[in-house]
Amino acid sequence: MRLSAMEGQEQVIRSLQRGLIHERVGHAYLFSGTPGVGKKTIARAFAQSILCLQPQAGDACDVCPSCRQYLSDNHPDMTWLQPDGATLKIDQIRGLRQRIRYRPYESPSQVVIMEQADTMQPPAANALLKILEEPPGPVVFILISDRGQALLETIRSRCLPVAFGPVPDEAIAAFLQGQGVAETQVTLLTLLAEGRWDRAARLAKEGPPPIREKAIALLKELPQAGEVTIFRWAEEWDKNKEGIAELLDTMALLMRDQLLINQQVPESLIVNGDCAGLLVHWPPAALLDGVEKVLAARNWLTSNVSGKLLVEDLLMTLREHVRRR
Ligand SMILES: [Zn+2]
């Protein structure tokens, strides 16, 4: 895919393309940012543009001999390093040194992409540092890291920093729509994707996480639930604090949605568009208090309170509020 056609990281792409257009591509880049925001995909397209023999306005042409080799994963001037096991090893860096020793075969420069560059231990990192200090010929390094700060300062200072932020919600929503996600679920799945393509792709395929269904069922049955039922529910969550966090977040969102629906706001603001009406019988005061109680419980989760007691207490309180109408 061409650089300029990529969505979600416009600022990064513009700055990379400026370098290409003005023939001022750096010697080394550090692509950093949370996982799933497009670092690898953009590195791949950027490398193709650098290697291309007749780039157009910062985009690779896709048809020159270099592009054809690149697109068939068979470019002599391209090296792509991934950790061997858990780390990028010194032997890999030595091998790299051998490989880039000669002039480029096909393109004006060689390109080296290093995934998870922060996994290099000091010996490997120092070996790379030597190469960065005295590159044998025209080579562009693209280091990729989810934890850029974990790299040696001496390496970081030799790289142009390229910071990737979260993918904007509009881009994620457009992607989900393109994947055929139902309109009523787009807002919810966009929120759950948290600006990450990998999550968006998974959500498009699998739909909302199962915990959401549990939260919906729980809120639906809560007004009629007896104490024994509530105790049983709480039991189920006892050893699962991470699950409780997700459950509480979902409950808070469902209540917030109902409050907004009561205000007749535009549909696009409703996160759980597919279960509008779920809490329509809850008195507004119960919803308001409910959100507050759920968020308070959410804060308590970080203390060493028992998950069971926390859920139990919350559900009993909520039930009381709903019944008091
Ligand atoms: Zn080309």
mmCIF file of C-alpha atoms and ligand atoms in Angstrom:
data_model
loop_
_atom_site.group_PDB
_atom_site.id
_atom_site.type_symbol
_atom_site.label_atom_id
_atom_site.label_comp_id
_atom_site.label_asym_id
_atom_site.label_seq_id
_atom_site.Cartn_x
_atom_site.Cartn_y
_atom_site.Cartn_z
ATOM 1 C CA MET A 1 0.000 0.000 0.000
ATOM 2 C CA ARG A 2 1.240 3.477 -0.789
ATOM 3 C CA LEU A 3 2.320 5.683 2.071
ATOM 4 C CA SER A 4 -0.060 8.468 1.142
ATOM 5 C CA ALA A 5 -3.034 6.067 1.101
ATOM 6 C CA MET A 6 -2.504 4.946 4.691
ATOM 7 C CA GLU A 7 -5.035 6.020 7.274
ATOM 8 C CA GLY A 8 -4.688 6.960 10.881
ATOM 9 C CA GLN A 9 -1.166 8.434 11.124
ATOM 10 C CA GLU A 10 -1.410 11.439 8.821
ATOM 11 C CA GLN A 11 1.140 13.528 10.692
ATOM 12 C CA VAL A 12 3.773 10.792 10.712
ATOM 13 C CA ILE A 13 3.221 10.072 7.036
ATOM 14 C CA ARG A 14 3.418 13.721 6.043
ATOM 15 C CA SER A 15 6.736 14.136 7.812
ATOM 16 C CA LEU A 16 8.199 10.944 6.287
ATOM 17 C CA GLN A 17 7.050 12.006 2.842
ATOM 18 C CA ARG A 18 8.572 15.455 3.229
ATOM 19 C CA GLY A 19 11.936 13.750 3.751
ATOM 20 C CA LEU A 20 11.426 11.605 0.647
ATOM 21 C CA ILE A 21 10.295 14.486 -1.561
ATOM 22 C CA HIS A 22 13.181 16.749 -0.557
ATOM 23 C CA GLU A 23 15.655 13.852 -0.677
ATOM 24 C CA ARG A 24 16.456 14.338 2.949
ATOM 25 C CA VAL A 25 15.816 10.876 4.317
ATOM 26 C CA GLY A 26 17.545 10.364 7.678
ATOM 27 C CA HIS A 27 20.122 7.664 8.447
ATOM 28 C CA ALA A 28 18.125 6.195 11.287
ATOM 29 C CA TYR A 29 14.562 6.458 12.561
ATOM 30 C CA LEU A 30 12.963 5.289 15.761
ATOM 31 C CA PHE A 31 9.283 4.457 15.240
ATOM 32 C CA SER A 32 7.787 4.304 18.714
ATOM 33 C CA GLY A 33 4.300 4.113 20.198
ATOM 34 C CA THR A 34 1.811 1.633 21.654
ATOM 35 C CA PRO A 35 1.274 -1.669 19.821
ATOM 36 C CA GLY A 36 -1.232 -1.879 17.016
ATOM 37 C CA VAL A 37 -1.059 1.723 15.775
ATOM 38 C CA GLY A 38 0.549 0.988 12.391
ATOM 39 C CA LYS A 39 4.304 1.291 12.997
ATOM 40 C CA LYS A 40 5.227 -1.867 11.095
ATOM 41 C CA THR A 41 2.863 -1.271 8.185
ATOM 42 C CA ILE A 42 4.119 2.266 7.721
ATOM 43 C CA ALA A 43 7.764 1.163 8.068
ATOM 44 C CA ARG A 44 7.144 -1.347 5.279
ATOM 45 C CA ALA A 45 5.687 1.289 2.954
ATOM 46 C CA PHE A 46 8.341 3.855 3.871
ATOM 47 C CA ALA A 47 11.115 1.347 3.103
ATOM 48 C CA GLN A 48 9.591 0.650 -0.307
ATOM 49 C CA SER A 49 9.516 4.376 -1.057
ATOM 50 C CA ILE A 50 13.184 4.742 -0.062
ATOM 51 C CA LEU A 51 14.195 1.835 -2.288
ATOM 52 C CA CYS A 52 11.977 2.793 -5.243
ATOM 53 C CA LEU A 53 13.856 3.901 -8.379
ATOM 54 C CA GLN A 54 11.229 6.391 -9.515
ATOM 55 C CA PRO A 55 9.248 7.553 -6.477
ATOM 56 C CA GLN A 56 6.415 9.978 -7.074
ATOM 57 C CA ALA A 57 5.718 12.638 -4.472
ATOM 58 C CA GLY A 58 7.029 10.406 -1.706
ATOM 59 C CA ASP A 59 5.148 7.308 -2.854
ATOM 60 C CA ALA A 60 6.727 4.172 -4.273
ATOM 61 C CA CYS A 61 5.748 3.551 -7.906
ATOM 62 C CA ASP A 62 4.946 -0.183 -7.477
ATOM 63 C CA VAL A 63 6.218 -0.956 -11.010
ATOM 64 C CA CYS A 64 9.999 -0.329 -11.148
ATOM 65 C CA PRO A 65 12.343 -3.345 -10.785
ATOM 66 C CA SER A 66 13.033 -2.358 -7.168
ATOM 67 C CA CYS A 67 9.336 -2.176 -6.271
ATOM 68 C CA ARG A 68 8.634 -5.477 -7.997
ATOM 69 C CA GLN A 69 11.363 -7.186 -5.996
ATOM 70 C CA TYR A 70 10.209 -5.485 -2.841
ATOM 71 C CA LEU A 71 6.609 -6.539 -3.314
ATOM 72 C CA SER A 72 7.676 -10.146 -3.815
ATOM 73 C CA ASP A 73 9.653 -9.976 -0.533
ATOM 74 C CA ASN A 74 12.840 -10.473 -2.436
ATOM 75 C CA HIS A 75 14.767 -7.204 -2.410
ATOM 76 C CA PRO A 76 18.548 -7.521 -2.144
ATOM 77 C CA ASP A 77 18.904 -4.185 -0.342
ATOM 78 C CA MET A 78 16.233 -4.820 2.256
ATOM 79 C CA THR A 79 16.918 -6.445 5.627
ATOM 80 C CA TRP A 80 14.132 -7.118 8.106
ATOM 81 C CA LEU A 81 15.223 -8.215 11.574
ATOM 82 C CA GLN A 82 12.917 -9.694 14.207
ATOM 83 C CA PRO A 83 13.877 -10.944 17.663
ATOM 84 C CA ASP A 84 15.286 -14.449 17.611
ATOM 85 C CA GLY A 85 13.271 -15.802 20.536
ATOM 86 C CA ALA A 86 12.745 -13.081 23.118
ATOM 87 C CA THR A 87 15.517 -10.703 22.062
ATOM 88 C CA LEU A 88 17.431 -9.329 19.099
ATOM 89 C CA LYS A 89 20.764 -11.046 19.572
ATOM 90 C CA ILE A 90 24.327 -9.899 19.032
ATOM 91 C CA ASP A 91 24.803 -12.601 16.375
ATOM 92 C CA GLN A 92 21.960 -11.058 14.414
ATOM 93 C CA ILE A 93 23.641 -7.660 14.584
ATOM 94 C CA ARG A 94 26.957 -9.210 13.460
ATOM 95 C CA GLY A 95 25.150 -10.886 10.570
ATOM 96 C CA LEU A 96 23.598 -7.555 9.704
ATOM 97 C CA ARG A 97 27.018 -5.934 9.651
ATOM 98 C CA GLN A 98 28.171 -8.511 7.095
ATOM 99 C CA ARG A 99 25.083 -8.047 5.011
ATOM 100 C CA ILE A 100 25.284 -4.287 4.666
ATOM 101 C CA ARG A 101 29.031 -4.284 4.061
ATOM 102 C CA TYR A 102 28.633 -3.882 0.281
ATOM 103 C CA ARG A 103 27.124 -1.115 -1.818
ATOM 104 C CA PRO A 104 23.416 -1.418 -2.544
ATOM 105 C CA TYR A 105 22.663 -3.674 -5.536
ATOM 106 C CA GLU A 106 19.524 -2.184 -6.875
ATOM 107 C CA SER A 107 18.542 0.956 -5.020
ATOM 108 C CA PRO A 108 20.229 4.191 -4.010
ATOM 109 C CA SER A 109 20.438 2.950 -0.451
ATOM 110 C CA GLN A 110 19.907 -0.120 1.687
ATOM 111 C CA VAL A 111 17.161 -0.287 4.291
ATOM 112 C CA VAL A 112 17.206 -2.152 7.595
ATOM 113 C CA ILE A 113 14.030 -2.551 9.638
ATOM 114 C CA MET A 114 14.424 -3.817 13.203
ATOM 115 C CA GLU A 115 11.300 -4.934 15.017
ATOM 116 C CA GLN A 116 11.121 -4.715 18.816
ATOM 117 C CA ALA A 117 14.451 -2.931 18.858
ATOM 118 C CA ASP A 118 14.123 -2.438 22.623
ATOM 119 C CA THR A 119 14.700 -6.175 23.166
ATOM 120 C CA MET A 120 18.428 -5.798 22.393
ATOM 121 C CA GLN A 121 20.599 -6.534 25.396
ATOM 122 C CA PRO A 122 23.580 -4.196 25.949
ATOM 123 C CA PRO A 123 26.100 -6.255 23.872
ATOM 124 C CA ALA A 124 23.758 -6.297 20.858
ATOM 125 C CA ALA A 125 22.811 -2.665 21.370
ATOM 126 C CA ASN A 126 26.451 -1.620 21.514
ATOM 127 C CA ALA A 127 27.222 -3.573 18.354
ATOM 128 C CA LEU A 128 24.378 -1.746 16.622
ATOM 129 C CA LEU A 129 25.586 1.562 17.999
ATOM 130 C CA LYS A 130 28.961 1.005 16.305
ATOM 131 C CA ILE A 131 27.214 0.451 12.970
ATOM 132 C CA LEU A 132 25.074 3.549 13.447
ATOM 133 C CA GLU A 133 28.177 5.585 14.253
ATOM 134 C CA GLU A 134 30.064 4.406 11.185
ATOM 135 C CA PRO A 135 27.692 2.996 8.598
ATOM 136 C CA PRO A 136 29.608 1.151 5.857
ATOM 137 C CA GLY A 137 27.616 2.800 3.066
ATOM 138 C CA PRO A 138 24.246 4.353 2.357
ATOM 139 C CA VAL A 139 21.886 2.589 4.782
ATOM 140 C CA VAL A 140 18.627 3.750 6.352
ATOM 141 C CA PHE A 141 17.756 2.143 9.680
ATOM 142 C CA ILE A 142 14.172 1.991 10.895
ATOM 143 C CA LEU A 143 14.000 0.833 14.500
ATOM 144 C CA ILE A 144 10.535 -0.107 15.720
ATOM 145 C CA SER A 145 9.611 -0.255 19.382
ATOM 146 C CA ASP A 146 6.518 -0.328 21.578
ATOM 147 C CA ARG A 147 8.726 0.969 24.381
ATOM 148 C CA GLY A 148 11.054 3.443 22.727
ATOM 149 C CA GLN A 149 12.227 4.770 26.085
ATOM 150 C CA ALA A 150 13.697 1.352 26.895
ATOM 151 C CA LEU A 151 16.342 1.723 24.173
ATOM 152 C CA LEU A 152 19.860 2.820 25.052
ATOM 153 C CA GLU A 153 20.037 6.594 25.150
ATOM 154 C CA THR A 154 23.097 6.490 22.876
ATOM 155 C CA ILE A 155 21.057 4.685 20.214
ATOM 156 C CA ARG A 156 18.013 6.881 20.633
ATOM 157 C CA SER A 157 20.083 10.010 20.198
ATOM 158 C CA ARG A 158 21.260 8.760 16.782
ATOM 159 C CA CYS A 159 17.710 8.241 15.521
ATOM 160 C CA LEU A 160 15.096 10.671 14.277
ATOM 161 C CA PRO A 161 12.187 10.123 16.656
ATOM 162 C CA VAL A 162 8.884 9.283 14.982
ATOM 163 C CA ALA A 163 6.144 9.097 17.610
ATOM 164 C CA PHE A 164 2.986 7.187 16.724
ATOM 165 C CA GLY A 165 -0.125 8.207 18.656
ATOM 166 C CA PRO A 166 -3.361 6.220 18.892
ATOM 167 C CA VAL A 167 -5.273 5.874 15.630
ATOM 168 C CA PRO A 168 -8.089 8.472 15.612
ATOM 169 C CA ASP A 169 -11.589 7.148 16.304
ATOM 170 C CA GLU A 170 -12.858 8.319 12.899
ATOM 171 C CA ALA A 171 -10.313 6.122 11.127
ATOM 172 C CA ILE A 172 -11.157 3.122 13.330
ATOM 173 C CA ALA A 173 -14.906 3.673 12.824
ATOM 174 C CA ALA A 174 -14.464 3.899 9.050
ATOM 175 C CA PHE A 175 -12.449 0.676 9.110
ATOM 176 C CA LEU A 176 -15.130 -1.122 11.150
ATOM 177 C CA GLN A 177 -17.832 0.069 8.769
ATOM 178 C CA GLY A 178 -15.740 -1.189 5.879
ATOM 179 C CA GLN A 179 -15.594 -4.579 7.599
ATOM 180 C CA GLY A 180 -19.381 -4.739 7.635
ATOM 181 C CA VAL A 181 -19.858 -4.107 11.378
ATOM 182 C CA ALA A 182 -23.493 -3.211 12.162
ATOM 183 C CA GLU A 183 -24.057 0.528 12.496
ATOM 184 C CA THR A 184 -25.378 0.092 16.073
ATOM 185 C CA GLN A 185 -22.093 -1.480 17.157
ATOM 186 C CA VAL A 186 -19.618 0.847 15.468
ATOM 187 C CA THR A 187 -19.425 3.373 18.315
ATOM 188 C CA LEU A 188 -18.969 0.663 20.935
ATOM 189 C CA LEU A 189 -16.321 -1.265 19.026
ATOM 190 C CA THR A 190 -14.482 1.958 18.192
ATOM 191 C CA LEU A 191 -14.326 2.759 21.878
ATOM 192 C CA LEU A 192 -13.153 -0.744 22.765
ATOM 193 C CA ALA A 193 -10.458 -0.663 20.072
ATOM 194 C CA GLU A 194 -8.698 2.144 21.987
ATOM 195 C CA GLY A 195 -7.000 3.509 18.897
ATOM 196 C CA ARG A 196 -5.416 0.192 17.882
ATOM 197 C CA TRP A 197 -5.776 -1.474 14.493
ATOM 198 C CA ASP A 198 -5.100 -4.954 15.875
ATOM 199 C CA ARG A 199 -7.929 -4.630 18.389
ATOM 200 C CA ALA A 200 -10.255 -3.133 15.792
ATOM 201 C CA ALA A 201 -9.585 -6.074 13.479
ATOM 202 C CA ARG A 202 -10.245 -8.581 16.257
ATOM 203 C CA LEU A 203 -13.432 -6.818 17.355
ATOM 204 C CA ALA A 204 -14.676 -6.652 13.760
ATOM 205 C CA LYS A 205 -14.260 -10.408 13.550
ATOM 206 C CA GLU A 206 -15.353 -11.495 17.025
ATOM 207 C CA GLY A 207 -17.744 -8.727 18.077
ATOM 208 C CA PRO A 208 -17.847 -7.252 21.574
ATOM 209 C CA PRO A 209 -16.164 -9.252 24.354
ATOM 210 C CA PRO A 210 -18.310 -11.827 26.210
ATOM 211 C CA ILE A 211 -18.114 -9.846 29.450
ATOM 212 C CA ARG A 212 -20.341 -7.238 27.867
ATOM 213 C CA GLU A 213 -23.094 -9.821 27.414
ATOM 214 C CA LYS A 214 -22.728 -10.680 31.095
ATOM 215 C CA ALA A 215 -22.996 -7.030 32.102
ATOM 216 C CA ILE A 216 -26.140 -6.646 30.007
ATOM 217 C CA ALA A 217 -27.752 -9.780 31.459
ATOM 218 C CA LEU A 218 -26.815 -8.730 34.959
ATOM 219 C CA LEU A 219 -28.310 -5.240 34.704
ATOM 220 C CA LYS A 220 -31.404 -6.636 33.053
ATOM 221 C CA GLU A 221 -32.083 -9.137 35.824
ATOM 222 C CA LEU A 222 -30.862 -7.061 38.744
ATOM 223 C CA PRO A 223 -34.152 -5.318 39.674
ATOM 224 C CA GLN A 224 -35.863 -8.703 40.190
ATOM 225 C CA ALA A 225 -32.860 -10.601 41.554
ATOM 226 C CA GLY A 226 -33.039 -12.092 45.047
ATOM 227 C CA GLU A 227 -30.157 -11.942 47.485
ATOM 228 C CA VAL A 228 -29.130 -15.524 46.880
ATOM 229 C CA THR A 229 -28.831 -14.808 43.172
ATOM 230 C CA ILE A 230 -26.716 -11.730 43.849
ATOM 231 C CA PHE A 231 -24.421 -13.692 46.173
ATOM 232 C CA ARG A 232 -24.004 -16.311 43.475
ATOM 233 C CA TRP A 233 -23.154 -13.687 40.852
ATOM 234 C CA ALA A 234 -20.608 -12.090 43.171
ATOM 235 C CA GLU A 235 -19.020 -15.485 43.822
ATOM 236 C CA GLU A 236 -18.439 -15.903 40.126
ATOM 237 C CA TRP A 237 -16.298 -12.733 39.963
ATOM 238 C CA ASP A 238 -14.330 -13.329 43.129
ATOM 239 C CA LYS A 239 -10.994 -14.329 41.635
ATOM 240 C CA ASN A 240 -11.230 -12.224 38.519
ATOM 241 C CA LYS A 241 -10.370 -8.604 39.245
ATOM 242 C CA GLU A 242 -9.460 -7.866 35.649
ATOM 243 C CA GLY A 243 -12.839 -9.211 34.610
ATOM 244 C CA ILE A 244 -14.528 -7.069 37.260
ATOM 245 C CA ALA A 245 -12.822 -3.958 35.885
ATOM 246 C CA GLU A 246 -14.190 -4.710 32.429
ATOM 247 C CA LEU A 247 -17.611 -5.558 33.870
ATOM 248 C CA LEU A 248 -17.769 -2.275 35.794
ATOM 249 C CA ASP A 249 -16.626 -0.214 32.813
ATOM 250 C CA THR A 250 -19.335 -1.796 30.699
ATOM 251 C CA MET A 251 -21.998 -1.261 33.351
ATOM 252 C CA ALA A 252 -21.038 2.401 33.721
ATOM 253 C CA LEU A 253 -21.250 2.883 29.952
ATOM 254 C CA LEU A 254 -24.657 1.217 29.736
ATOM 255 C CA MET A 255 -26.006 3.515 32.462
ATOM 256 C CA ARG A 256 -24.423 6.558 30.884
ATOM 257 C CA ASP A 257 -26.065 5.594 27.586
ATOM 258 C CA GLN A 258 -29.495 5.447 29.206
ATOM 259 C CA LEU A 259 -28.954 8.870 30.775
ATOM 260 C CA LEU A 260 -28.093 10.248 27.336
ATOM 261 C CA ILE A 261 -31.048 8.492 25.729
ATOM 262 C CA ASN A 262 -33.274 10.143 28.348
ATOM 263 C CA GLN A 263 -31.827 13.476 27.174
ATOM 264 C CA GLN A 264 -32.631 12.549 23.563
ATOM 265 C CA VAL A 265 -29.097 13.169 22.338
ATOM 266 C CA PRO A 266 -28.088 12.190 18.773
ATOM 267 C CA GLU A 267 -27.759 8.436 18.307
ATOM 268 C CA SER A 268 -24.086 8.666 17.392
ATOM 269 C CA LEU A 269 -23.271 9.534 21.018
ATOM 270 C CA ILE A 270 -24.783 6.303 22.321
ATOM 271 C CA VAL A 271 -22.021 3.762 22.748
ATOM 272 C CA ASN A 272 -24.149 0.638 23.123
ATOM 273 C CA GLY A 273 -26.566 1.469 20.348
ATOM 274 C CA ASP A 274 -27.683 -2.144 20.058
ATOM 275 C CA CYS A 275 -29.155 -2.313 23.555
ATOM 276 C CA ALA A 276 -30.921 0.999 23.809
ATOM 277 C CA GLY A 277 -33.903 0.528 26.098
ATOM 278 C CA LEU A 278 -32.150 -1.948 28.396
ATOM 279 C CA LEU A 279 -32.365 0.394 31.395
ATOM 280 C CA VAL A 280 -35.352 2.401 30.268
ATOM 281 C CA HIS A 281 -37.243 1.488 33.465
ATOM 282 C CA TRP A 282 -34.473 2.665 35.772
ATOM 283 C CA PRO A 283 -35.310 5.966 37.487
ATOM 284 C CA PRO A 284 -32.891 8.745 36.425
ATOM 285 C CA ALA A 285 -31.682 9.159 40.011
ATOM 286 C CA ALA A 286 -30.796 5.461 40.145
ATOM 287 C CA LEU A 287 -28.825 5.805 36.911
ATOM 288 C CA LEU A 288 -26.921 8.845 38.149
ATOM 289 C CA ASP A 289 -26.152 7.253 41.508
ATOM 290 C CA GLY A 290 -25.411 4.008 39.729
ATOM 291 C CA VAL A 291 -22.688 5.483 37.535
ATOM 292 C CA GLU A 292 -21.140 7.079 40.585
ATOM 293 C CA LYS A 293 -21.258 3.852 42.613
ATOM 294 C CA VAL A 294 -19.808 1.805 39.779
ATOM 295 C CA LEU A 295 -16.931 4.232 39.280
ATOM 296 C CA ALA A 296 -16.267 4.267 43.018
ATOM 297 C CA ALA A 297 -16.168 0.466 43.015
ATOM 298 C CA ARG A 298 -13.786 0.657 40.073
ATOM 299 C CA ASN A 299 -11.399 2.709 42.211
ATOM 300 C CA TRP A 300 -11.646 0.234 45.069
ATOM 301 C CA LEU A 301 -10.492 -2.552 42.791
ATOM 302 C CA THR A 302 -6.882 -1.438 43.069
ATOM 303 C CA SER A 303 -6.959 -1.925 46.850
ATOM 304 C CA ASN A 304 -6.847 -5.464 48.199
ATOM 305 C CA VAL A 305 -10.573 -5.621 48.828
ATOM 306 C CA SER A 306 -12.174 -8.977 47.940
ATOM 307 C CA GLY A 307 -13.673 -9.017 44.468
ATOM 308 C CA LYS A 308 -16.678 -10.926 45.747
ATOM 309 C CA LEU A 309 -17.509 -8.414 48.475
ATOM 310 C CA LEU A 310 -17.039 -5.514 46.121
ATOM 311 C CA VAL A 311 -19.404 -6.891 43.471
ATOM 312 C CA GLU A 312 -21.900 -8.049 46.079
ATOM 313 C CA ASP A 313 -22.020 -4.677 47.810
ATOM 314 C CA LEU A 314 -22.314 -2.806 44.534
ATOM 315 C CA LEU A 315 -25.134 -4.972 43.180
ATOM 316 C CA MET A 316 -27.108 -4.804 46.431
ATOM 317 C CA THR A 317 -26.812 -1.008 46.446
ATOM 318 C CA LEU A 318 -27.799 -0.698 42.797
ATOM 319 C CA ARG A 319 -30.791 -2.956 43.281
ATOM 320 C CA GLU A 320 -31.949 -0.864 46.211
ATOM 321 C CA HIS A 321 -31.698 2.305 44.102
ATOM 322 C CA VAL A 322 -33.667 0.826 41.216
ATOM 323 C CA ARG A 323 -36.399 -0.489 43.460
ATOM 324 C CA ARG A 324 -36.754 2.850 45.227
ATOM 325 C CA ARG A 325 -38.900 4.572 42.644
HETATM 326 ZN ZN ZN B 1 9.260 1.865 -7.638
#
